[in-house]
Structures are given as structure tokens and as C-alpha cells.
mmCIF file of C-alpha atoms in Angstrom:
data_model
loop_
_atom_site.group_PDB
_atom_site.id
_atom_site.type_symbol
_atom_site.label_atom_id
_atom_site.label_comp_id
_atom_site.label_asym_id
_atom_site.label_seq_id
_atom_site.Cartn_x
_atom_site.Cartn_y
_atom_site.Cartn_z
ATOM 1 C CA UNK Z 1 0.000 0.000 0.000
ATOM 2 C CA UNK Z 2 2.687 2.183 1.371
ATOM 3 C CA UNK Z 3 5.272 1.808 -1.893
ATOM 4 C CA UNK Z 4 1.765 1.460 -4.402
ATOM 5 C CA UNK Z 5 0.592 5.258 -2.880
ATOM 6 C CA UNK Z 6 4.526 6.534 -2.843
ATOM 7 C CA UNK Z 7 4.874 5.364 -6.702
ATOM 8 C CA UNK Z 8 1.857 6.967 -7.915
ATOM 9 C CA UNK Z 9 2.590 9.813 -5.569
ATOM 10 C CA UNK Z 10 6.189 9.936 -7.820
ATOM 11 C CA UNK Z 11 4.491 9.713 -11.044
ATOM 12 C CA UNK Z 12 2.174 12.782 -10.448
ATOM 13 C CA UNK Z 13 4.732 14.504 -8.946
ATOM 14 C CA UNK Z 14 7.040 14.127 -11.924
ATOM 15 C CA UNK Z 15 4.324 15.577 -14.104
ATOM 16 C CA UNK Z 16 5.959 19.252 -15.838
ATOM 17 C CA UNK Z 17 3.557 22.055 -13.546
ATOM 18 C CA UNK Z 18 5.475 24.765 -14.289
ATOM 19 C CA UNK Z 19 8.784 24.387 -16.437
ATOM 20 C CA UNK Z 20 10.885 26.506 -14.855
ATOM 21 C CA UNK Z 21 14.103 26.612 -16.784
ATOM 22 C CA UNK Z 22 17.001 27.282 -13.907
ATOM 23 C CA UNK Z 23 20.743 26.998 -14.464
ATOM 24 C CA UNK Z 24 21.885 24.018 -16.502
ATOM 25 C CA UNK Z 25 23.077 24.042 -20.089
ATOM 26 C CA UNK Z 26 20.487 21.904 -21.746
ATOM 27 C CA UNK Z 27 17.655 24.848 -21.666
ATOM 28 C CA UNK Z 28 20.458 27.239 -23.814
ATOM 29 C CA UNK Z 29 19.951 27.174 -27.624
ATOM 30 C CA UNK Z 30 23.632 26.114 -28.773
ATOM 31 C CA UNK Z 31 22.700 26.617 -32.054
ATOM 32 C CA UNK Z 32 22.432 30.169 -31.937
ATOM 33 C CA UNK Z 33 25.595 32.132 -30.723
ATOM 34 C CA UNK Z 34 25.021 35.728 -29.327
ATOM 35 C CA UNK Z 35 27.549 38.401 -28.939
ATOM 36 C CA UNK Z 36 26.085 41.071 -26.722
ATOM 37 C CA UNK Z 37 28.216 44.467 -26.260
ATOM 38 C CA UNK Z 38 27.096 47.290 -24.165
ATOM 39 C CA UNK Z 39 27.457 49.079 -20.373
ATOM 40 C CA UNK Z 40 26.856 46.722 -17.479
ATOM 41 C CA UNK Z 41 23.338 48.033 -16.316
ATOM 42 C CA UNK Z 42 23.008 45.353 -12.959
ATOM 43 C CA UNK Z 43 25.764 42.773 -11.994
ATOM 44 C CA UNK Z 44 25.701 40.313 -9.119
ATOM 45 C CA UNK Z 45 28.568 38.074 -7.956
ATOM 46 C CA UNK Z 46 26.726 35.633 -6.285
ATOM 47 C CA UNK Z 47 26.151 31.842 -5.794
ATOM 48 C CA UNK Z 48 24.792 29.902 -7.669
ATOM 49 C CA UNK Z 49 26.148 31.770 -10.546
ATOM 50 C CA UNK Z 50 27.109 35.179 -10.809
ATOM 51 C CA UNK Z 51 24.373 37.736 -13.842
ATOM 52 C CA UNK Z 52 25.047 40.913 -15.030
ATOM 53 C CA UNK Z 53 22.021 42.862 -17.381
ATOM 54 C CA UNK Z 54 22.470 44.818 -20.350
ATOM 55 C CA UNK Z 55 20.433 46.488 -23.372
ATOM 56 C CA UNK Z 56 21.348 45.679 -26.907
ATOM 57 C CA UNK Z 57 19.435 47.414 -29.754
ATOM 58 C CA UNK Z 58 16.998 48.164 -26.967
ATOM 59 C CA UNK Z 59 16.642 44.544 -25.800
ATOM 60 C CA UNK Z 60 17.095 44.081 -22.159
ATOM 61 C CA UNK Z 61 19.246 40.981 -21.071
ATOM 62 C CA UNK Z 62 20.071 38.922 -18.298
ATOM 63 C CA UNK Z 63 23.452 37.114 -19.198
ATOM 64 C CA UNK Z 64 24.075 34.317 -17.027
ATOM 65 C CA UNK Z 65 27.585 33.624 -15.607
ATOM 66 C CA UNK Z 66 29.448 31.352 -13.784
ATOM 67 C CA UNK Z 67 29.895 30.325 -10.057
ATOM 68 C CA UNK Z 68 31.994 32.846 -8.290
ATOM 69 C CA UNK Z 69 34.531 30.725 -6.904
ATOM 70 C CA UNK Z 70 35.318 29.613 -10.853
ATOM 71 C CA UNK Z 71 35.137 33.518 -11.897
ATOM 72 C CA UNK Z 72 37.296 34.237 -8.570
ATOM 73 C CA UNK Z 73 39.723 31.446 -9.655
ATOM 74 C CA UNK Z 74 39.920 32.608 -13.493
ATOM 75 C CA UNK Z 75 40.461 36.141 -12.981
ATOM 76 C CA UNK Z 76 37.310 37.564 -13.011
ATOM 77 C CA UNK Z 77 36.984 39.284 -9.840
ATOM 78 C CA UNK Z 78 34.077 40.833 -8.146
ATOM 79 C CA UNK Z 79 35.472 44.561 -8.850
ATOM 80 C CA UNK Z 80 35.447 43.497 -12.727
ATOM 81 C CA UNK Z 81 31.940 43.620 -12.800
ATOM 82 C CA UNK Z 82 31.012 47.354 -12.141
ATOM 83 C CA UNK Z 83 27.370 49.162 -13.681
ATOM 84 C CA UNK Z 84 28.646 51.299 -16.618
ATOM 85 C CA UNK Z 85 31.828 49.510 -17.451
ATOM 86 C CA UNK Z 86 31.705 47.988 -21.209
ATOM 87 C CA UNK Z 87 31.685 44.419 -21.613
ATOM 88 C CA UNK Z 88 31.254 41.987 -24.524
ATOM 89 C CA UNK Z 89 29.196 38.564 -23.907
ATOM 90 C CA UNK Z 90 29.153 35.538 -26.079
ATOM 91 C CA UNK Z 91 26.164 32.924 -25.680
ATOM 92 C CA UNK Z 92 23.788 31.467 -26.249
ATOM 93 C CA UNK Z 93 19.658 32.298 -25.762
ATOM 94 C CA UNK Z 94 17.555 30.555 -23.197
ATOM 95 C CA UNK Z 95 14.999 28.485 -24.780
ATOM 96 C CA UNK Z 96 12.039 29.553 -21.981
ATOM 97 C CA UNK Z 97 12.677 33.317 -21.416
ATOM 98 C CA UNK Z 98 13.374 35.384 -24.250
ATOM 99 C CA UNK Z 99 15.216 37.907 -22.458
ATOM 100 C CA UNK Z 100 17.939 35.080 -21.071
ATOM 101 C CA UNK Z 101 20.797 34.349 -22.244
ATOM 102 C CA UNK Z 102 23.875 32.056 -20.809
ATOM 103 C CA UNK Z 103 27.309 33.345 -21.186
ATOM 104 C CA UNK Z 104 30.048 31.645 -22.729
ATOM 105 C CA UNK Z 105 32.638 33.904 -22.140
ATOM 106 C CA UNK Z 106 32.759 37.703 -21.326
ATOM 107 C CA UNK Z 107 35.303 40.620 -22.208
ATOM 108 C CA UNK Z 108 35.885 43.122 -19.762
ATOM 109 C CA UNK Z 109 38.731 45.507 -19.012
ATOM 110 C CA UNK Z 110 40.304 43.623 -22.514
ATOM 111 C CA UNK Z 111 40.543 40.360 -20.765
ATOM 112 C CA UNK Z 112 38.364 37.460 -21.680
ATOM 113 C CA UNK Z 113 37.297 34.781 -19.560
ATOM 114 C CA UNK Z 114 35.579 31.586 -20.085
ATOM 115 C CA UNK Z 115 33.116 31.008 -18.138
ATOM 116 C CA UNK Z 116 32.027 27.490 -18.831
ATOM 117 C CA UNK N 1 1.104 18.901 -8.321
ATOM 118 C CA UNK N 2 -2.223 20.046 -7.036
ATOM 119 C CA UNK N 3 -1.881 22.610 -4.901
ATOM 120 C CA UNK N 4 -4.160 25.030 -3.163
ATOM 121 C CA UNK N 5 -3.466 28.208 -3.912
ATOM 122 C CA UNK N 6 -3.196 28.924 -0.228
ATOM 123 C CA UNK N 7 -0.892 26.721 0.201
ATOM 124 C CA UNK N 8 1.038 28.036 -2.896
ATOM 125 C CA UNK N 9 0.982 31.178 -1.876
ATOM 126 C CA UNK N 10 2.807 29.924 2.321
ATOM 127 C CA UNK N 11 5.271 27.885 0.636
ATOM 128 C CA UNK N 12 6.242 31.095 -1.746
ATOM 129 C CA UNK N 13 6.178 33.436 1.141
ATOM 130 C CA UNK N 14 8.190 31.019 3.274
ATOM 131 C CA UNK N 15 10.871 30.581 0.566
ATOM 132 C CA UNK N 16 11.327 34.424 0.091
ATOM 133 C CA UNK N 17 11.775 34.590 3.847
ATOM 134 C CA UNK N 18 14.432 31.727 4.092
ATOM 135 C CA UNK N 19 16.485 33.677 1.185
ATOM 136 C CA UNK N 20 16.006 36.997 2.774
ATOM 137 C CA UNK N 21 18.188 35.092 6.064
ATOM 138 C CA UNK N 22 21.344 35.976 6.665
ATOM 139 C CA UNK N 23 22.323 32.399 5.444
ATOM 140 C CA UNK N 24 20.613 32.857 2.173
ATOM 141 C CA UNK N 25 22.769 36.502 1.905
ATOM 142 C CA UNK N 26 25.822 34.603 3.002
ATOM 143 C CA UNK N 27 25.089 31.418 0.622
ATOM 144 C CA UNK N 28 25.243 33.759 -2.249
ATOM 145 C CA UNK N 29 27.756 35.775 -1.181
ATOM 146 C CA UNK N 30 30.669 33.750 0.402
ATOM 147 C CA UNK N 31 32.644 32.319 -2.615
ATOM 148 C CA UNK N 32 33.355 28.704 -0.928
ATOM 149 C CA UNK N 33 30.431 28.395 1.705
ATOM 150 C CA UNK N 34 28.302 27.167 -1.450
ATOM 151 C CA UNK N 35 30.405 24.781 -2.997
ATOM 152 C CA UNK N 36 31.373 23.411 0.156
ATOM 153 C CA UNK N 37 27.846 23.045 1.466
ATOM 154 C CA UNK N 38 27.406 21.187 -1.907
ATOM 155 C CA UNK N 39 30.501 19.111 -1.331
ATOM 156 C CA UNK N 40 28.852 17.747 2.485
ATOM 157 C CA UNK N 41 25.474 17.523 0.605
ATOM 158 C CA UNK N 42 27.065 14.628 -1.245
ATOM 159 C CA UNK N 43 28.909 13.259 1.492
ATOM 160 C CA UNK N 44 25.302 12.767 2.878
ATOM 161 C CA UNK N 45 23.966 11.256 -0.097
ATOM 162 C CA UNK N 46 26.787 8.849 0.213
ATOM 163 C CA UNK N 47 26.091 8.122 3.996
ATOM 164 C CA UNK N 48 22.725 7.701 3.234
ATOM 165 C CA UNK N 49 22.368 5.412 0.422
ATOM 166 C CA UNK N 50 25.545 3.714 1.154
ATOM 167 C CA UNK N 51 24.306 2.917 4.906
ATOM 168 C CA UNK N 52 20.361 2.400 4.301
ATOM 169 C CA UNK N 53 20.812 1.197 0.674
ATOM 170 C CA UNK N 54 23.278 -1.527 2.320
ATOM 171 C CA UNK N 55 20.492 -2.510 4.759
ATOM 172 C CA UNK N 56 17.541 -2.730 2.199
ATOM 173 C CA UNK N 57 19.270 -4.873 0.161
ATOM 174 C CA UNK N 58 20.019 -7.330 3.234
ATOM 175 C CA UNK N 59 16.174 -6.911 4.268
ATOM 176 C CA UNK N 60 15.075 -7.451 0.556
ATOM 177 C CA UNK N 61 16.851 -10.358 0.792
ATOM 178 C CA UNK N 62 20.426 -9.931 -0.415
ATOM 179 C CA UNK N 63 23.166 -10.970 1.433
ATOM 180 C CA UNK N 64 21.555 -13.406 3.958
ATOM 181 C CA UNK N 65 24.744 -14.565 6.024
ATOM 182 C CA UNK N 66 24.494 -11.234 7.353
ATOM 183 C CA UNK N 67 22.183 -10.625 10.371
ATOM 184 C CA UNK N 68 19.972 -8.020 9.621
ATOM 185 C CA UNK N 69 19.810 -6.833 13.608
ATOM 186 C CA UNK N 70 23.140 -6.271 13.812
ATOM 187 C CA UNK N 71 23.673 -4.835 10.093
ATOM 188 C CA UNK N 72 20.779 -2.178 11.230
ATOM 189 C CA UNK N 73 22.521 -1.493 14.223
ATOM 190 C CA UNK N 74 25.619 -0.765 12.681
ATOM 191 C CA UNK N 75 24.358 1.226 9.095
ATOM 192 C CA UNK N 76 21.025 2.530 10.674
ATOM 193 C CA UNK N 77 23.116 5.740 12.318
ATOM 194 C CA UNK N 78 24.970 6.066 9.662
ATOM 195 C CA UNK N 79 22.219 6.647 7.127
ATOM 196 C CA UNK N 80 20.528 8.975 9.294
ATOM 197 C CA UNK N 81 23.864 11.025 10.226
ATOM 198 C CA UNK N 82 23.810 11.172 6.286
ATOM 199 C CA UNK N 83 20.284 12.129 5.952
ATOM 200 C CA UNK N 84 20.569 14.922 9.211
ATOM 201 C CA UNK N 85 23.651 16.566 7.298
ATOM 202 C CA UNK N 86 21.683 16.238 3.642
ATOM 203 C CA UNK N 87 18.597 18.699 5.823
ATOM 204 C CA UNK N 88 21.221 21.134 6.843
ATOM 205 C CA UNK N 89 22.936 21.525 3.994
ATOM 206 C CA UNK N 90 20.274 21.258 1.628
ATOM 207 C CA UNK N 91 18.406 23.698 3.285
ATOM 208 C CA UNK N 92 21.514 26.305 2.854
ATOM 209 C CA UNK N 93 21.473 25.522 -0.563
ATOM 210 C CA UNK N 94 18.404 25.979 -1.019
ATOM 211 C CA UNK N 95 18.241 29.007 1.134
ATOM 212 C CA UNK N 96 20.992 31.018 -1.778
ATOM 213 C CA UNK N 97 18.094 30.995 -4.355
ATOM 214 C CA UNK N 98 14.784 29.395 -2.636
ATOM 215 C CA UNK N 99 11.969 31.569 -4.765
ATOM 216 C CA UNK N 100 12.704 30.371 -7.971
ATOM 217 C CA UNK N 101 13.709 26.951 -6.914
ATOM 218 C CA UNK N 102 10.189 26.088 -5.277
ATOM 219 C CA UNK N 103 8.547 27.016 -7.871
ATOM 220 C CA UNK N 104 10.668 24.400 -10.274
ATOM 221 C CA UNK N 105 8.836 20.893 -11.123
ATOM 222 C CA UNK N 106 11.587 19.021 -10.073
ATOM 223 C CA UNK N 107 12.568 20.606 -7.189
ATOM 224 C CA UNK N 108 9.211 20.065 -6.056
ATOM 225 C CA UNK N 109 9.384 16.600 -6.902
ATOM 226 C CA UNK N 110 12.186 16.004 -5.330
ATOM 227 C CA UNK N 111 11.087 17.236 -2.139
ATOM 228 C CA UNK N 112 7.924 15.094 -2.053
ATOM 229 C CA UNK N 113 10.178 12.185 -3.159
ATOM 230 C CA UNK N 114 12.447 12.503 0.332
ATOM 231 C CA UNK N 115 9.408 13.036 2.386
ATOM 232 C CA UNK N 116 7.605 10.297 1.109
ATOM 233 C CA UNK N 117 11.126 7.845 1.546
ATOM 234 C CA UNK N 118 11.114 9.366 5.248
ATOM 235 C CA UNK N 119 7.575 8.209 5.820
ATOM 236 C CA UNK N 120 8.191 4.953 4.647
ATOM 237 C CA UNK N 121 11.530 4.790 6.969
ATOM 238 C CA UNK N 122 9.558 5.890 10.001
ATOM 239 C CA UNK N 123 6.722 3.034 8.890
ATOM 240 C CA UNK N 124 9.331 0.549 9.057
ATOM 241 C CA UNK N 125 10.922 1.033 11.975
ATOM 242 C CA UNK N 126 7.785 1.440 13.668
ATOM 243 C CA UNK N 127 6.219 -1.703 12.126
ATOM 244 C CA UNK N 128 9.313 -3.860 12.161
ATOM 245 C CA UNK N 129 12.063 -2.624 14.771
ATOM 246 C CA UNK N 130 11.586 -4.593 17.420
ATOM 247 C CA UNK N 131 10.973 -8.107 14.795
ATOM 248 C CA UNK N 132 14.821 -7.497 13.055
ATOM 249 C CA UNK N 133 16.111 -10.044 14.933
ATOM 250 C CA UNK N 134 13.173 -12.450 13.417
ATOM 251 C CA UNK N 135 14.116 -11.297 10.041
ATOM 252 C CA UNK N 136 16.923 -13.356 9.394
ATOM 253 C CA UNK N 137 14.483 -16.955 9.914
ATOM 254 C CA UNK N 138 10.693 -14.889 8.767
ATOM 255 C CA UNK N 139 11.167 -11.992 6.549
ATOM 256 C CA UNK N 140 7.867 -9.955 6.289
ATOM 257 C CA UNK N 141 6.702 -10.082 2.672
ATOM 258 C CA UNK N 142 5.467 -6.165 3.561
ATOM 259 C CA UNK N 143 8.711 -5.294 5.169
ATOM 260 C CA UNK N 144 10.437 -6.189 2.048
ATOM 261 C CA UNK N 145 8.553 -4.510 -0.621
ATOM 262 C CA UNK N 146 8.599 -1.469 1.891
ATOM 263 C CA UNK N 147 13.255 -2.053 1.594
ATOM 264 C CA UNK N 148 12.397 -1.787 -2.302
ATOM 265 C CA UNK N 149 10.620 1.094 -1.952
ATOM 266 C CA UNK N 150 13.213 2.527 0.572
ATOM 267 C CA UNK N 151 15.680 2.158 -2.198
ATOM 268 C CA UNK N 152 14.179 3.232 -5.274
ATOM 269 C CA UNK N 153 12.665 6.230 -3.462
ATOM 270 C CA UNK N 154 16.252 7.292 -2.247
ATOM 271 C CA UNK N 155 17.954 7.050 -5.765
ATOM 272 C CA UNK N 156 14.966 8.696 -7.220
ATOM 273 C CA UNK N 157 15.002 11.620 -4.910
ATOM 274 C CA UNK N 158 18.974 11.667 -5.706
ATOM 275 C CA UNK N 159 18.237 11.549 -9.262
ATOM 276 C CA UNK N 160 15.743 14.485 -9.012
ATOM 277 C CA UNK N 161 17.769 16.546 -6.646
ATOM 278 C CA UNK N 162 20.804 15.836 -9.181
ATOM 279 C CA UNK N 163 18.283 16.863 -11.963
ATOM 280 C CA UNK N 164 17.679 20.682 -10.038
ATOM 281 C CA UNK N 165 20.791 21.803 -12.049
ATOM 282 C CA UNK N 166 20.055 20.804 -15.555
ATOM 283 C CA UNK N 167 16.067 22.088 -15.283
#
């Protein structure tokens, strides 16, 4: 009774309710590389990945990042990301939200750092 | 999942609370407290399944030169040490970026997935704890089928949790 009620419990459970892309690679279109350029508007260092937002032809962005520690370790410190400094991202678009996109790699301060 | 809206609407307001802590603020902001937290979270997972995994198989029927009251004696606090440090760290984890993770489909799964295994733990004990050392001569057909579950509700909720990442 107990493992009958817990297995049909699993299978409605497992049901998509609300596909909420979060993190992960697979919900990025590969297919279709971006290269954003303009002045960091918002930029957080945080866990569990690090976003900065920019506007692009008057399209507002939210380009994912990387884990801080791996930004920390590459080079990519927290002062690199400052509002109003230029930077260049290269990813690719979120399948879900149309105003997502997951960085690559990023160009700031002439440096480039991969991110992936 | 059918949910009252309600009850939607206490879960959302408890998850904005938990990341508004000063452990969801430090989760975010520390640049090793996160990764470590994940590093224990799977030292848990380990002490879990490898300690109560161990022991279902035994009770399913497994390994049967092996007592089963003195295998649970020894692997039983081990799983839940495992289990204990999976709550705390999963909850700091979660606590970094709670609103949009219980909202996710698998998160949520997941979640019901553990609390359904722990139900099914606390069943067993209560049902069979004090018949272990019967188990080796009279295994409980119930018992059994509840191990199986025990298992494959354990690797499913690892599989799910795992699965949080890649939404």
C-alpha cells in the first residue's frame, strides 16, 4: 500500500507544472551564438552563478555567468563587474525566457574569460 | 502537483523569507560556503544510500549470512547522520536561491520524493524494529517490498535533486 501510494505519488509529482528553466546548459539554444556588447546596467557576484544585465538594440538581457569561486579562480573578480563599465558577452539564448541568455565567455577591461 | 493556492501562496512566502536570512545573503555571497555546502550535501547522499541502501538490500533479501539486527545497528546511524547533514545543507542551498527553486517541477518533486522515503523509513521502523532479529528466519513479505521502496525512493530523490541543475 505504502510503496503502491509513494509510486503513484512519484508519477504525479514528476508531471511538468510549471517548467521553470534554472541553471543548466540543456535549456540554452547552442545553435544560436550571441555576442552582446554594451554598459553593465546590474551585476551580481553571487552563488549559484554570478548575472550581469544589459540592453542591446533596446533589448534588455540577463546574461548568465558562472559560479563565483570559478570567476574568482579565473580572474574575473568581483570589482570586474562594475554598472557602466563595457563588456562583450558571447552565448547562447535561453529556450524559456526570451530575455535570457547564458554566457560563454565575457570581455571586460580587454581580458576574456571563459566562463564554462 | 495540485496545490491550493493557499498553500502556494505559504510555501512562496516562506521561501522568500528563508532567502532573505542571513544564510541565504551569506550562501550567495561567500565564494566557498556554497560549494562546500554542496561538497557535504554529497557526502550525505553517500552516507545515506551507502548505509540504508546496504540494509535494504540485506532486508530485501540480499546478502543473507548477514544478520539483519546487527547490520541495522551498525548502518542505521549512519544513514541517518547522512540524511541529518543532507537537511542542513540542503536547506543552505536551497536558502541562496529558494523563490525560484520552489517554484521548479523538479525541485518540487524532489522534495515530495524525500518526504515520502522518510515516511516509509519511520513506517518501518515502527512496524518492524523490534521483529529485526526475526528477520533473518521470517522476513515480512510487507517489510520487504517497503526495503524496495526505501531504495528506489532514495535514488529517485537523488536523481531528481541531481536533476535541479540541468532544469
Amino acid at each position: 500500500m505504502v510503496l503502491r501510494t509513494a509510486i503513484s505519488a512519484a508519477f504525479l509529482a514528476a508531471l511538468p507544472a510549471a517548467a521553470l528553466a534554472h541553471h543548466g546548459w540543456s535549456s540554452y539554444d547552442p545553435n544560436t551564438v550571441l555576442t552582446l556588447e554594451g554598459p553593465i546596467e546590474a551585476a551580481s557576484y553571487q552563488n549559484p552563478h554570478g548575472e550581469i544585465e544589459l540592453t542591446v538594440d533596446g533589448k534588455h538581457w540577463r546574461a548568465v555567468l558562472a559560479p563565483p569561486s570559478r570567476m574568482d579562480r579565473r580572474g574575473l573578480s568581483r570589482d570586474a563587474l562594475v554598472v557602466g563599465k563595457m563588456v562583450t558577452v558571447v552565448g547562447y539564448p535561453s529556450r524559456v525566457d526570451e530575455n535570457e541568455m547564458r554566457a560563454e565567455r565575457i570581455t571586460v577591461d580587454g581580458q576574456t574569460v571563459e566562463l564554462r | 502537483m495540485e496545490h491550493g493556492e493557499a498553500a502556494e501562496g505559504l510555501i512562496g512566502a516562506g521561501a522568500a523569507w528563508l532567502q532573505a536570512t542571513a544564510l541565504g545573503a551569506a550562501m550567495r555571497e561567500s565564494l566557498y560556503l556554497y560549494p562546500l555546502a554542496n561538497l557535504l550535501h554529497l557526502l550525505g547522499l553517500v552516507m545515506l544510500i551507502g548505509g540504508i541502501g546496504l540494509l535494504d538490500l540485506r532486508l530485501i533479501g540480499l546478502g543473507r549470512r548477514l544478520p539483519v539486527r546487527e547490520m541495522s545497528r551498525f548502518l542505521t546511524p549512519i544513514g541517518v547522520t547522512g540524511l541529518v547533514l543532507m537537511l542542513a545543507t540542503g536547506t543552505a542551498l536551497f536558502s541562496a536561491d529558494a523563490g525560484p527553486l520552489a517554484r521548479g517541477d523538479v525541485f518540487q518533486t524532489k522534495i515530495v520524493l524525500v518526504a515520502i522515503a522518510v515516511v516509509n523509513a519511520i513506517l518501518f521502523r515502527l512496524l518492524w524494529q523490534r521483529r529485526l532479529a526475526d528477520w533473518d528466519a521470517r522476513p515480512p513479505i510487507i517489510g520487504r517490498i517497503q526495503a524496495l521502496g526505501s531504495v528506489g525512493l532514495w535514488l529517485s530523490a537523488a536523481t531528481f535533486g541531481r536533476l535541479i541543475a540541468y532544469g
